[in-house]
Coordinates of C-alpha atoms in Angstrom, one line a residue:
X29 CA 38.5 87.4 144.9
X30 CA 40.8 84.8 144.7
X31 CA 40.8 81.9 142.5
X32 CA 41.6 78.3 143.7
X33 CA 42.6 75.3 141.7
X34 CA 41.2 71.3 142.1
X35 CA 42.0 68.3 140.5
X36 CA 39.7 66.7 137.7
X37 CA 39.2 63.2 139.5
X38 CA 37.9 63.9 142.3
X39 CA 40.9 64.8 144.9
X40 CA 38.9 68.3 146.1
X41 CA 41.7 69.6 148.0
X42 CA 41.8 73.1 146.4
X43 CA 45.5 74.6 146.3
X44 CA 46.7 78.2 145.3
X45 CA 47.8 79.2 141.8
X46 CA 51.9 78.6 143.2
X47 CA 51.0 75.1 144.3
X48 CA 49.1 74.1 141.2
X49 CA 52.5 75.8 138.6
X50 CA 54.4 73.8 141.2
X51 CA 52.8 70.3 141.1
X52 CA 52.3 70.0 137.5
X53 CA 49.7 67.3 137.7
X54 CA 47.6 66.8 140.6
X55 CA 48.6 63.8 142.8
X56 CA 45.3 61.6 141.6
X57 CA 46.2 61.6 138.3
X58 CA 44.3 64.7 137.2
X59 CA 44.7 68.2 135.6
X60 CA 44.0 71.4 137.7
X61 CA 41.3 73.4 136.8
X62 CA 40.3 76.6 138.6
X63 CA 37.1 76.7 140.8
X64 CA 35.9 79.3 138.9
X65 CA 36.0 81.2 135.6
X66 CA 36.8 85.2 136.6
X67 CA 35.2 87.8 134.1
X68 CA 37.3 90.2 132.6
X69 CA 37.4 93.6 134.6
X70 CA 38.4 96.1 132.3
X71 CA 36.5 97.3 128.9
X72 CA 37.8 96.7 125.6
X73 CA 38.5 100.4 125.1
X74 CA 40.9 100.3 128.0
X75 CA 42.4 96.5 126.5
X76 CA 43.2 98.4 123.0
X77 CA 45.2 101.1 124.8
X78 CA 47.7 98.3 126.1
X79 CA 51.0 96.5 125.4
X80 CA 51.2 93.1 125.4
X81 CA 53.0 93.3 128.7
X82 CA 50.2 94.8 130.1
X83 CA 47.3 92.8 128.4
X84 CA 49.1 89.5 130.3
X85 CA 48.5 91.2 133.5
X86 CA 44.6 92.0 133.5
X87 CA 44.3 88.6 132.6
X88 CA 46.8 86.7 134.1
X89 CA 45.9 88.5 137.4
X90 CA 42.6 86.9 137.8
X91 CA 43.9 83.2 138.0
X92 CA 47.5 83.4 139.8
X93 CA 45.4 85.5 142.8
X94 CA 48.5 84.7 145.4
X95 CA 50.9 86.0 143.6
X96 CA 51.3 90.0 144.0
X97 CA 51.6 92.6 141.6
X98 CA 55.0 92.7 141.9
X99 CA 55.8 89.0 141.3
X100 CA 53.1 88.7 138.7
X101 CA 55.1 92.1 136.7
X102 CA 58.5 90.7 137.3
X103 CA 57.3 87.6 135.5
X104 CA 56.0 89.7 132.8
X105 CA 58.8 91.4 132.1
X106 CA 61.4 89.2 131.8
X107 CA 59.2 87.1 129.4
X108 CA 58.1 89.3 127.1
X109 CA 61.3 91.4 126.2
X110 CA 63.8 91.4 123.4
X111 CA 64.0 87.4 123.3
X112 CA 61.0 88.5 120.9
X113 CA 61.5 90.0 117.0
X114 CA 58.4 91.7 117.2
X115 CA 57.6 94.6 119.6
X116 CA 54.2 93.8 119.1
X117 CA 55.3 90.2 120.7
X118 CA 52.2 88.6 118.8
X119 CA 50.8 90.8 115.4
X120 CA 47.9 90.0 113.5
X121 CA 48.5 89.8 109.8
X122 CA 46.1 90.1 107.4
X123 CA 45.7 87.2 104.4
X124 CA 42.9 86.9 102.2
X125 CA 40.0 86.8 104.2
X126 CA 41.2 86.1 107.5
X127 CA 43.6 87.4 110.2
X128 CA 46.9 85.0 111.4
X129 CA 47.8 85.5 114.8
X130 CA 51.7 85.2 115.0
X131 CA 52.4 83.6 117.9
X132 CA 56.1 82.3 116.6
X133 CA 58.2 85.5 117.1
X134 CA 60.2 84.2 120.1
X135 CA 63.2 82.2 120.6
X136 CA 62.1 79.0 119.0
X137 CA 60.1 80.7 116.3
X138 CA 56.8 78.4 117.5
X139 CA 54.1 79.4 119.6
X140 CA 54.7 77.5 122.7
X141 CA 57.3 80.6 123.4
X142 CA 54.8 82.7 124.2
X143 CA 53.9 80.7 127.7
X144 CA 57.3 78.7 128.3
X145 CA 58.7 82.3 128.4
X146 CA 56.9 83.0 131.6
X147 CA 56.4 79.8 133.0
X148 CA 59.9 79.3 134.4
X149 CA 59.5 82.8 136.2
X150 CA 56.0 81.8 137.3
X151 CA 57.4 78.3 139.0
X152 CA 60.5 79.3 140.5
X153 CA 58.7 82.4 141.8
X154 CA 56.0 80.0 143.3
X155 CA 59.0 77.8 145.0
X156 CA 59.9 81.0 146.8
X157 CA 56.3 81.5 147.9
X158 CA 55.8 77.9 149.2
X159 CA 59.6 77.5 150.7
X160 CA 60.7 74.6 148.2
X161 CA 64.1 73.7 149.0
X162 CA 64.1 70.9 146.6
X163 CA 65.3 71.0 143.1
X164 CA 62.8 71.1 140.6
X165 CA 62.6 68.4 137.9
X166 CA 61.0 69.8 134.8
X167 CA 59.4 66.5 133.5
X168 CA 58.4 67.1 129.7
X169 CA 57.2 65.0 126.3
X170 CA 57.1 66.9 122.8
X171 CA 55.7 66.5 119.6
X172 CA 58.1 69.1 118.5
X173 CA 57.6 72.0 119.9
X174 CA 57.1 72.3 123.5
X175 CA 60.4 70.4 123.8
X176 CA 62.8 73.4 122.6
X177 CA 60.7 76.2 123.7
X178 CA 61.2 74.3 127.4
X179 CA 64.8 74.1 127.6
X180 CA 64.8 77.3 126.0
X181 CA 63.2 78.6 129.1
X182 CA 64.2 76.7 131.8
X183 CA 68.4 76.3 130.5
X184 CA 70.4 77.4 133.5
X185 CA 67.4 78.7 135.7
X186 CA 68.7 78.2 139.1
X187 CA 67.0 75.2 141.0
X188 CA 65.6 73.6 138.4
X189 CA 66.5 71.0 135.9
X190 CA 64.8 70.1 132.7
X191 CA 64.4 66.7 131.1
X192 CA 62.7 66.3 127.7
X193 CA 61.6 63.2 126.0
X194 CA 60.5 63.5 122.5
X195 CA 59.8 60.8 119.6
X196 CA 62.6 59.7 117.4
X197 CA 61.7 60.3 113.8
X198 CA 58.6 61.9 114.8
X199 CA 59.2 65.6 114.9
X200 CA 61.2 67.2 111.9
X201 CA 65.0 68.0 111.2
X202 CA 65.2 71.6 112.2
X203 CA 63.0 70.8 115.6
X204 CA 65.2 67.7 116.0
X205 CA 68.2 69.9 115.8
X206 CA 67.2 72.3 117.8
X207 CA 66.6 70.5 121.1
X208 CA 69.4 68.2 120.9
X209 CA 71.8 70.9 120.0
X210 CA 70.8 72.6 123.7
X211 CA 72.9 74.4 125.7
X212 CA 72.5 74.1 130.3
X213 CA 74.2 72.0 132.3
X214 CA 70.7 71.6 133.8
X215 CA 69.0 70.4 130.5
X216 CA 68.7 66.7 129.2
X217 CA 67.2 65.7 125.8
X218 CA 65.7 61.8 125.1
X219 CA 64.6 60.5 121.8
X220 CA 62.4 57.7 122.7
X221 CA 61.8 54.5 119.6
X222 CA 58.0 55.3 119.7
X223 CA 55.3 58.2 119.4
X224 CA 54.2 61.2 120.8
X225 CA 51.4 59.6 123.0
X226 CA 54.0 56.7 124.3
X227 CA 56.3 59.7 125.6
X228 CA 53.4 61.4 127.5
X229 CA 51.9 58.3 128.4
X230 CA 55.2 57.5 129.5
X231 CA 56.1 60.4 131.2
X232 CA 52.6 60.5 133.3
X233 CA 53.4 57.1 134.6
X234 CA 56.7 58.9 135.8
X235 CA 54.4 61.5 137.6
X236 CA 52.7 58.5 139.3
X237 CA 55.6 56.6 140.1
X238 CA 55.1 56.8 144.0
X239 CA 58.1 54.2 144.9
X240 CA 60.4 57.3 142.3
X241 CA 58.5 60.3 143.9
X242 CA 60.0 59.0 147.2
X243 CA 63.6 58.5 145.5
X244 CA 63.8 62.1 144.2
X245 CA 62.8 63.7 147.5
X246 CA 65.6 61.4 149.3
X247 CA 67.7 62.9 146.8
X248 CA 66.5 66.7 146.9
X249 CA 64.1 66.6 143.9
X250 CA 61.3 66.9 142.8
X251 CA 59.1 66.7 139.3
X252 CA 56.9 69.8 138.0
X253 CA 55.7 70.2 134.0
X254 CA 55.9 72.3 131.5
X255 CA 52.9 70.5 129.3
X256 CA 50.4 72.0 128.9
X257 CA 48.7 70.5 131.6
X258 CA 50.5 72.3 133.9
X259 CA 47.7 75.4 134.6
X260 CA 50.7 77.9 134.4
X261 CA 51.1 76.9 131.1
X262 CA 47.4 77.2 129.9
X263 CA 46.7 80.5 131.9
X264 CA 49.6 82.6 129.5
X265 CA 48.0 81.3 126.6
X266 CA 44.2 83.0 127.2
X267 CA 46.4 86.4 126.9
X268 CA 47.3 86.3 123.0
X269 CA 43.4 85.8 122.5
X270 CA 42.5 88.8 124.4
X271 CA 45.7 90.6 123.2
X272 CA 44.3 89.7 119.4
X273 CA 40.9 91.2 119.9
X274 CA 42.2 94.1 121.6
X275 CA 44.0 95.0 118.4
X276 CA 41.8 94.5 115.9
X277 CA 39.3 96.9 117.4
X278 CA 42.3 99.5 117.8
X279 CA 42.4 99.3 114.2
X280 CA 39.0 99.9 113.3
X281 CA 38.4 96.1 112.3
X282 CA 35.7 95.5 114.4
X283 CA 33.2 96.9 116.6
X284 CA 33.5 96.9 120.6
X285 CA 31.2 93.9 121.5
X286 CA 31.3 92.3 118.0
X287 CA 31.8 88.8 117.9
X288 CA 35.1 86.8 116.0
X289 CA 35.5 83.6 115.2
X290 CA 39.0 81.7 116.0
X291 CA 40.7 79.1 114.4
X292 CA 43.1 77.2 116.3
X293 CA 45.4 73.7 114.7
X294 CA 45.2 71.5 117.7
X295 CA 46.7 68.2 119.3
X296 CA 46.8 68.4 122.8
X297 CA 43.9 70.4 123.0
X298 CA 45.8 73.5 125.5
X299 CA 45.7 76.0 123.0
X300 CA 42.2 76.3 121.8
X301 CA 41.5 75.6 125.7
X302 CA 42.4 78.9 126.2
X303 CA 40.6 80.1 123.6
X304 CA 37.8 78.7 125.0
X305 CA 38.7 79.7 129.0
X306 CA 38.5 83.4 127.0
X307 CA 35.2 83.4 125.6
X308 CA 33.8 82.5 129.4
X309 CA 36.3 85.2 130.6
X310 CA 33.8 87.2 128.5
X311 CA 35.8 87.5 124.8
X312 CA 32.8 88.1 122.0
X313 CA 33.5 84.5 120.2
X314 CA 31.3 83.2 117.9
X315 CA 32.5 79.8 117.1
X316 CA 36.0 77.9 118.1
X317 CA 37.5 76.3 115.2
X318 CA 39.1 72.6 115.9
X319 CA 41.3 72.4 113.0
X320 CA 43.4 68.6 113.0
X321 CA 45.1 66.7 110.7
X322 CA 45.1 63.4 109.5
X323 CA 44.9 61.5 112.8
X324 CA 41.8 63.7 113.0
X325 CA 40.9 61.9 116.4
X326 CA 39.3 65.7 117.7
X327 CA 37.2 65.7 114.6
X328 CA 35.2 62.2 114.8
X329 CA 35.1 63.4 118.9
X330 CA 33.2 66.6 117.9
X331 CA 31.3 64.8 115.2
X332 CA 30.0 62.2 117.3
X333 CA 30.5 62.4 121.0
X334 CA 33.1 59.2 121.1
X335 CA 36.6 59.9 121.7
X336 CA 38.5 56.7 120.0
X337 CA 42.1 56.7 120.3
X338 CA 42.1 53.2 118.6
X339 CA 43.1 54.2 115.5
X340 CA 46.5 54.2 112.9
X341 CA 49.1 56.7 114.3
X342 CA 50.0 58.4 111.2
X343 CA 53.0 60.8 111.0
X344 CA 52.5 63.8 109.0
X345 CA 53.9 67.2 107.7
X346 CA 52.3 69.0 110.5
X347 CA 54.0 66.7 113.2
X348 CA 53.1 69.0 116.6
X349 CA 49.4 67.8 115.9
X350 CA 50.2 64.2 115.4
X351 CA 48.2 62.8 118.9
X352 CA 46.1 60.4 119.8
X353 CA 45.5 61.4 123.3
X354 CA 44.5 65.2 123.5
X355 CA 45.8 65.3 127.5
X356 CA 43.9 68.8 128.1
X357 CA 40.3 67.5 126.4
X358 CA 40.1 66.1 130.0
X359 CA 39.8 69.9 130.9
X360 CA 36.7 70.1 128.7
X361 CA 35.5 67.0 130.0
X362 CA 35.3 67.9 133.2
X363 CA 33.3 70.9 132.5
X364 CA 30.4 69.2 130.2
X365 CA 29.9 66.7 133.2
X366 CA 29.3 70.0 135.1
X367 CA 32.5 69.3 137.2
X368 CA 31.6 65.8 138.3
X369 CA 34.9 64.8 138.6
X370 CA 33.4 61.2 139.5
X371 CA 32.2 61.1 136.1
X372 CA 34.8 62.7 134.3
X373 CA 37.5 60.1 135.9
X374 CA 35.1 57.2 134.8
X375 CA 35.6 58.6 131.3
X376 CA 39.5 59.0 131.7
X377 CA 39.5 55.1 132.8
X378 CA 37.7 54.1 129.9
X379 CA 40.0 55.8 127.7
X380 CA 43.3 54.3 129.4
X381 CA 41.3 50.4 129.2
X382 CA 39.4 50.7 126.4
X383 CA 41.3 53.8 124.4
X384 CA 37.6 55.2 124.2
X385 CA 34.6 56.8 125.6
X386 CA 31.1 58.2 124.5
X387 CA 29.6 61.6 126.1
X388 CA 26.4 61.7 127.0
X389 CA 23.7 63.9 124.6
X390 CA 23.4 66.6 127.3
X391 CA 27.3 66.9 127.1
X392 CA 26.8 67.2 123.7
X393 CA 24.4 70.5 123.5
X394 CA 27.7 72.0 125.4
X395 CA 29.9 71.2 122.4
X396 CA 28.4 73.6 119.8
X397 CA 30.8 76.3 120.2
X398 CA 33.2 74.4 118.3
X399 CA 33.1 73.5 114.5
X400 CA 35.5 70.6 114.4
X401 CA 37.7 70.1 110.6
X402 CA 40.7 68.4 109.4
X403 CA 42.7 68.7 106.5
X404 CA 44.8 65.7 104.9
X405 CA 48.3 66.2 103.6
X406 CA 47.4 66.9 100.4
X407 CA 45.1 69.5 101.3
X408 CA 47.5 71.2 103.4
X409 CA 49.7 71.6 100.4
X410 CA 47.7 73.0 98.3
X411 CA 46.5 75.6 101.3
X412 CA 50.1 76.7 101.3
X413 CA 50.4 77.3 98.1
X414 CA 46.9 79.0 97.2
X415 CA 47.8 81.4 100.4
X416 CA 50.9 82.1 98.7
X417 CA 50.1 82.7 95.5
X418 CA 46.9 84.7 96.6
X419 CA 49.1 86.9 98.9
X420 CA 52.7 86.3 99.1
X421 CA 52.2 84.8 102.8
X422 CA 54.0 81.4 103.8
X423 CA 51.9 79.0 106.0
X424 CA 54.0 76.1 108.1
X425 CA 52.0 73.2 107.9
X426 CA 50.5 73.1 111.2
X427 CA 48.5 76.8 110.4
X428 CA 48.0 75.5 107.0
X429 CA 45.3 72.8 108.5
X430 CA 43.9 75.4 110.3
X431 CA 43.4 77.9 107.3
X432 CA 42.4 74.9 105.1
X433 CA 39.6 74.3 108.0
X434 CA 38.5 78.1 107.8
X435 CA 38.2 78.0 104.3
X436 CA 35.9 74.3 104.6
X437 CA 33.9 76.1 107.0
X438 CA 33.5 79.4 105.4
X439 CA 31.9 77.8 102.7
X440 CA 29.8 75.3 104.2
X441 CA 28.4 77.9 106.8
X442 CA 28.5 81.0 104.6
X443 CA 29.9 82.5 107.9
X444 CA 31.7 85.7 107.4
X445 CA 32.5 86.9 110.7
X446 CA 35.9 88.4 111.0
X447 CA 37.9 85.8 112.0
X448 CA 41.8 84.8 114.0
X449 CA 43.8 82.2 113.1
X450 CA 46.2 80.8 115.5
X451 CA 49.7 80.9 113.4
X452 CA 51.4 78.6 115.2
X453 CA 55.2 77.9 113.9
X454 CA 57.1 80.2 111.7
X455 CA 57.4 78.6 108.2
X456 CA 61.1 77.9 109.0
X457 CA 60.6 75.4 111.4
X458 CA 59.6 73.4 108.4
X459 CA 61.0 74.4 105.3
X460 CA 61.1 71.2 103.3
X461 CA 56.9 70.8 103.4
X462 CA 56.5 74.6 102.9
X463 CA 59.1 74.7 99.6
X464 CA 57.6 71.1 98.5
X465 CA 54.4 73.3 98.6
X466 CA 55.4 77.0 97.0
X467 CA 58.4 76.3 95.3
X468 CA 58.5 71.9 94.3
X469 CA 61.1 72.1 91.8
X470 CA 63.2 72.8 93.8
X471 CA 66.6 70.9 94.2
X472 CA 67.8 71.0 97.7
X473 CA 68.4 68.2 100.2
X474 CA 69.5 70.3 103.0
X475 CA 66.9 71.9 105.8
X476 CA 69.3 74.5 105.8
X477 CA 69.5 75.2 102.6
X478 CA 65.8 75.3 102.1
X479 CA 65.9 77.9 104.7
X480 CA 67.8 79.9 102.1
X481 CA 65.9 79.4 99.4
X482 CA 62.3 80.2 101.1
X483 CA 64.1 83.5 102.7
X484 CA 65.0 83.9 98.7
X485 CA 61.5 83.6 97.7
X486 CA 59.7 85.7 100.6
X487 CA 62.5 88.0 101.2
X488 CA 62.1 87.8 104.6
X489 CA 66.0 87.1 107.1
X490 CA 65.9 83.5 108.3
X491 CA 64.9 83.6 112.2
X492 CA 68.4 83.5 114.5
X493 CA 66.6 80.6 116.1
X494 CA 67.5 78.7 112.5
X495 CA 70.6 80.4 112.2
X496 CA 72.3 79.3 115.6
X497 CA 71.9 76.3 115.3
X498 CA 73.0 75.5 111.5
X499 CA 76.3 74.7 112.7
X500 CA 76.0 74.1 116.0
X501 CA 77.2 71.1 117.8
X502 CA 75.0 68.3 118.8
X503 CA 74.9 68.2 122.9
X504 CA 72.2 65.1 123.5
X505 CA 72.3 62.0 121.6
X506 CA 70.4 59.7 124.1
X507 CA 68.2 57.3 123.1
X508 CA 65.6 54.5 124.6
X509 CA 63.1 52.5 125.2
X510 CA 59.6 54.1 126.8
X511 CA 60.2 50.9 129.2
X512 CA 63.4 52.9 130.2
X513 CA 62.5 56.3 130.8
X514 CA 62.3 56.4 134.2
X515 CA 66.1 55.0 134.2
X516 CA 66.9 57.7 132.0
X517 CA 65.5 60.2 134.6
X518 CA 67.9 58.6 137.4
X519 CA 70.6 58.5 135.5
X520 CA 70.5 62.1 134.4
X521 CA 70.1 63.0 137.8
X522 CA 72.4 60.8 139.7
X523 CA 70.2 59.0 141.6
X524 CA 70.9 55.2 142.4
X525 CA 68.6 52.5 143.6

């Protein structure tokens, strides 16, 4: 049966998988969302008897219903291959009294790998399907991580082009490093003097730039995403969640049917989205963990109903979670007002005037699924260095939050239920908080070096991903204004007023 996809705010003109990947962001401003949920057709028994490879088609082939077998395996199969250190492509770990899902084994060591592998396979796939003769225009903002993994995927794909903006000073040395040090004749890098949220504010204005829209069709473009509001972003990520399950109860962990509990360190809200897309694809979840850090704005929203963006933006050591304005919430949203998309656009207009907006009570009974917790910097550190010390396993920072939640929770619930957490970044990708944490006698100055010291301490070879680009020269040095972004997009590609 096939699955359709409409826009959150109310322009009902459904449109096939292809033409949601393609688009990005629907033309009114809002995110796609399928017109339904599909259930899971095959029985756990059979889902532990799979690769990864194969896991990511049962599920993926339940949203993208145009494309065929074929196309969908192709896909597959050049994501998933030896760009990944683990054959497993995602293993579970065990670590005290939890599982960590290791979702940073590809080419940037983080976890947005594991869909911006497949996504520039999906989208030029879908151009093919839908006769695009334009050039796509991958339009992106990172915190940190979405960035690299992007340009990662999309560098030198034929017909496209990939633009990132990320936040000067706001994302750490290594991630830094590695976008602007990017290879692609097709790939261009921005630091922007301002945060996260003013690059994807920025960059959504871009999106509804009609008067620019018209200027990169005259000139044989045209803008897609590769946030993850873009649906062919999301739709990868429910696989890992499956794929996790799937293993422990080929290991004898749990029963078939038994319920798990999963922890997930969230900004943008796309991640633990799919977790949550999972458990209504039928995955025994108990209770979604929201795990944030200081800027904790997911926490007061689960704690009270009011999403208030008006707040200090704080930079911290886990800098992929520092947001405001958690783009895919509007996802959720639009589900508690039981797809009102009326109502859920009144609330996206009082957060853009107002930089708030209060759920109603009913919507409210919907949120207890999730457990929402946050943990400070200084909390963080010390849940790096108990895990350490307790196993000899390094957290980064962003997975830290999350197991510092788990633990919070575990003790105020009395919960046990065996329980995933999302490891989100390998410890690499931010060696000076994790050696500041495990190891804060250390000397070093150098993000490199520190690299070398934590590989000293956990024996473990630093990831190529850190290794390729220690020396490496520096490709992008651009920098603006978020007034000047879209003259940063002409410029990059040639276009003149």
């Amino acid at each position: 049966m096939e699955v359709l996809y409409k826009s959150t705010r109310g322009d009902q003109k459904a449109v096939k998988a292809s033409e949601a990947i393609l688009k990005g962001l629907a033309d009114d401003g809002g995110l796609y969302v399928p017109t339904r949920i599909p259930a899971l057709d095959q029985t756990w028994e059979a889902f532990a008897r799979m690769d990864y490879a194969q896991v990511a088609y049962e599920v993926m082939k339940l949203f993208l219903t145009d494309y065929t077998e074929a196309e969908l395996k192709d896909c597959i199969a050049r994501a998933y291959d030896s760009k990944f250190d683990s054959n497993e492509i995602a293993p579970l770990v065990k670590a005290g009294n939890a599982y960590y899902l290791e979702l940073f084994h590809g080419a940037t060591i983080a976890f947005k790998d594991m869909a911006l592998s497949i996504l520039p396979h999906l989208m030029t796939t879908a151009a093919k399907k839908n006769g695009i003769e334009n050039e796509i225009v991958i339009l992106t903002a990172t915190s940190g991580d979405t960035g690299k993994a992007a340009l990662a995927g999309f560098a030198d794909v034929a017909g496209t082009r990939i633009i990132v903006f990320y936040p000067k000073n706001g994302v750490s040395p290594i991630q830094e490093r590695q976008m602007v040090t990017q290879k692609g004749d097709n790939t261009f890098v921005v630091g922007i003097h301002g945060n996260f949220d003013d690059a994807q504010t920025g960059v959504k204005k871009l999106f509804a730039d009609v008067r620019l829209k018209q200027k990169l069709d005259a000139g044989g473009f045209q803008f897609s995403s590769a946030n993850s509001i873009n649906i062919g972003r999301l739709v990868p990520q429910i696989v890992y969640y499956v794929y996790a399950y799937a293993g422990l109860l080929r290991n004898g962990r749990i029963a078939d049917g038994e319920q798990i509990n999963l922890v997930v360190p969230t900004g943008n809200f796309g991640n633990i989205l799919a977790a949550y897309y999972a458990k209504r694809m039928g995955l025994p979840v108990g209770r979604l963990l929201c795990a944030s850090n200081e800027n904790k704005v997911l926490f007061d929203f689960f704690r009270s109903g009011t999403y208030d963006r008006n707040r200090e933006f704080i930079l911290t050591s886990s800098p992929s979670m520092d947001i405001l304005i958690s783009s895919n919430l509007e996802r959720l949203i639009y589900r508690l007002t039981g797809e009102d998309a009326a109502k859920n656009k009144a609330f996206m207009e009082q957060l853009g005037a107002a930089g708030s907006y209060t759920i109603t009570d009913d919507m409210k009974k919907e949120l207890e699924i999730f457990y929402g917790g946050y943990a400070d910097r200084e909390k963080t550190v010390r849940q790096i260095r108990a895990v350490y010390h307790d196993s000899g396993y390094v957290l980064d920072p962003h997975t830290a939050v999350a197991s510092a939640v788990y633990t919070d929770y575990r003790e105020e619930t009395g919960d046990d239920r065996t329980t995933v957490i999302a490891s989100t970044a390998s410890p690499y990708k931010f060696t000076r908080s994790v050696m500041d944490a495990i190891a804060p006698d250390h000397a070093s100055t150098d993000d490199f070096a520190l690299a070398d010291a934590l590989a000293g301490l956990c024996g473990a070879a630093i990831p190529k991903a850190v290794t390729e680009i220690r020396n490496a020269p520096v490709l992008h040095d651009n920098l603006c204004e978020k007034e000047e972004m879209a003259d940063m997009v002409c410029r990059f590609l040639g276009i003149k007023d």
